[in-house]
PDB file of C-alpha atoms in Angstrom:
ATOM      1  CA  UNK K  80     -13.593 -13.610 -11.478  1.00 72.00           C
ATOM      2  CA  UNK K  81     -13.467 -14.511  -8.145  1.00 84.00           C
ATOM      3  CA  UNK K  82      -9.617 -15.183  -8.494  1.00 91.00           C
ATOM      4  CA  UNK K  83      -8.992 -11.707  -9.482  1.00 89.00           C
ATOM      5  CA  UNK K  84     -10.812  -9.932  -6.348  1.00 88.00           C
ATOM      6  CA  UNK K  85      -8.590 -12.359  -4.253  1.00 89.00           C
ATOM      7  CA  UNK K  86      -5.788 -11.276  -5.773  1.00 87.00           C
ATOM      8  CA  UNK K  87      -6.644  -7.765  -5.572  1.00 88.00           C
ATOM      9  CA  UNK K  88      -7.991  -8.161  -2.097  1.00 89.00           C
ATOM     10  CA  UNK K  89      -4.913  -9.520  -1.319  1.00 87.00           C
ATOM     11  CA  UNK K  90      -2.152  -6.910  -2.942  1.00 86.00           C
ATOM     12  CA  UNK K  91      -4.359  -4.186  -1.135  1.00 85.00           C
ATOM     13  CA  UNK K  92      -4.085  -5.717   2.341  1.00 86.00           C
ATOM     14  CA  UNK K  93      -0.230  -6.363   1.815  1.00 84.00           C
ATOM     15  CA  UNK K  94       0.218  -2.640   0.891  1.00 81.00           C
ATOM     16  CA  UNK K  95      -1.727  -1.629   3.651  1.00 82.00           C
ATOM     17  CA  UNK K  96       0.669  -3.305   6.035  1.00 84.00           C
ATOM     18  CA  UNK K  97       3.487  -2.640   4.667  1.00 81.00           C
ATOM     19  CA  UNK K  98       2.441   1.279   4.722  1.00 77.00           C
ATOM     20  CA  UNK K  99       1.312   0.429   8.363  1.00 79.00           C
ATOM     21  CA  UNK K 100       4.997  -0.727   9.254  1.00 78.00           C
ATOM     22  CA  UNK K 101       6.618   2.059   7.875  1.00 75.00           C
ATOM     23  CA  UNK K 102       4.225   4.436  10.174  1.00 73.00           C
ATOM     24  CA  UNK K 103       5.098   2.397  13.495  1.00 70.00           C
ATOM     25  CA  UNK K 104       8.715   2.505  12.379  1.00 72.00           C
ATOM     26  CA  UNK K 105       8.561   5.728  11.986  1.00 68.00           C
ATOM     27  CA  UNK K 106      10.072   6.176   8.516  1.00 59.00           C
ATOM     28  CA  UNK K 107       7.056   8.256   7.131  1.00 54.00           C
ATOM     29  CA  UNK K 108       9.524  11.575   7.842  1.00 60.00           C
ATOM     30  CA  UNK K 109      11.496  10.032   4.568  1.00 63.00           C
ATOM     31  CA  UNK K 110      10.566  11.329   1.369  1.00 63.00           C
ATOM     32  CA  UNK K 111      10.789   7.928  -0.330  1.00 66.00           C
ATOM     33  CA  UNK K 112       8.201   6.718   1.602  1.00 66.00           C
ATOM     34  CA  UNK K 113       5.960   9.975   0.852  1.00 67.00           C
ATOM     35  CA  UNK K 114       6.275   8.741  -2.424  1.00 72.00           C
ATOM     36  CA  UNK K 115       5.219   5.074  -1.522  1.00 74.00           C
ATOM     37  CA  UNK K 116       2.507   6.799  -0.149  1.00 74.00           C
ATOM     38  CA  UNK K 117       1.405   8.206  -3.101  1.00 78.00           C
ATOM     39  CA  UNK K 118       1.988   5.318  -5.257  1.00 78.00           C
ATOM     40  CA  UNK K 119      -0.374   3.224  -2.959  1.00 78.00           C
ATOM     41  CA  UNK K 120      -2.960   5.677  -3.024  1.00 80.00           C
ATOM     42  CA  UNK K 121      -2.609   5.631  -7.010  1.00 80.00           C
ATOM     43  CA  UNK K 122      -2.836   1.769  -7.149  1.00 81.00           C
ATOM     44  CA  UNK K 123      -5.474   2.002  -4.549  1.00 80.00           C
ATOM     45  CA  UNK K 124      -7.389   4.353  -6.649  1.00 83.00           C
ATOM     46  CA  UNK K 125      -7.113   2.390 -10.002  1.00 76.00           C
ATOM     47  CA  UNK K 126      -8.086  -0.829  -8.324  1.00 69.00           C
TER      48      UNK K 126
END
């Protein structure tokens, strides 16, 4: 059990900075990355 929060802990945190670099880099103005956006958020929600 504790395996699987680490695991989820840790594909949450990666998303986060990935989404983080694409905001300093400003890339958000791409669509593509409007819809990364939203994926994350829909991963984040399910998890």
């Amino acid at each position: 059990m504790a395996t699987l929060l680490l695991i989820k802990f840790i594909v949450i945190a990666s998303l986060g900075y990935f989404l983080l670099l694409s905001l300093l880099a400003g890339t958000l103005d791409s669509p593509f990355t409007l819809i990364d956006a939203g994926l994350l958020w829909l991963v984040g929600k399910k998890l």
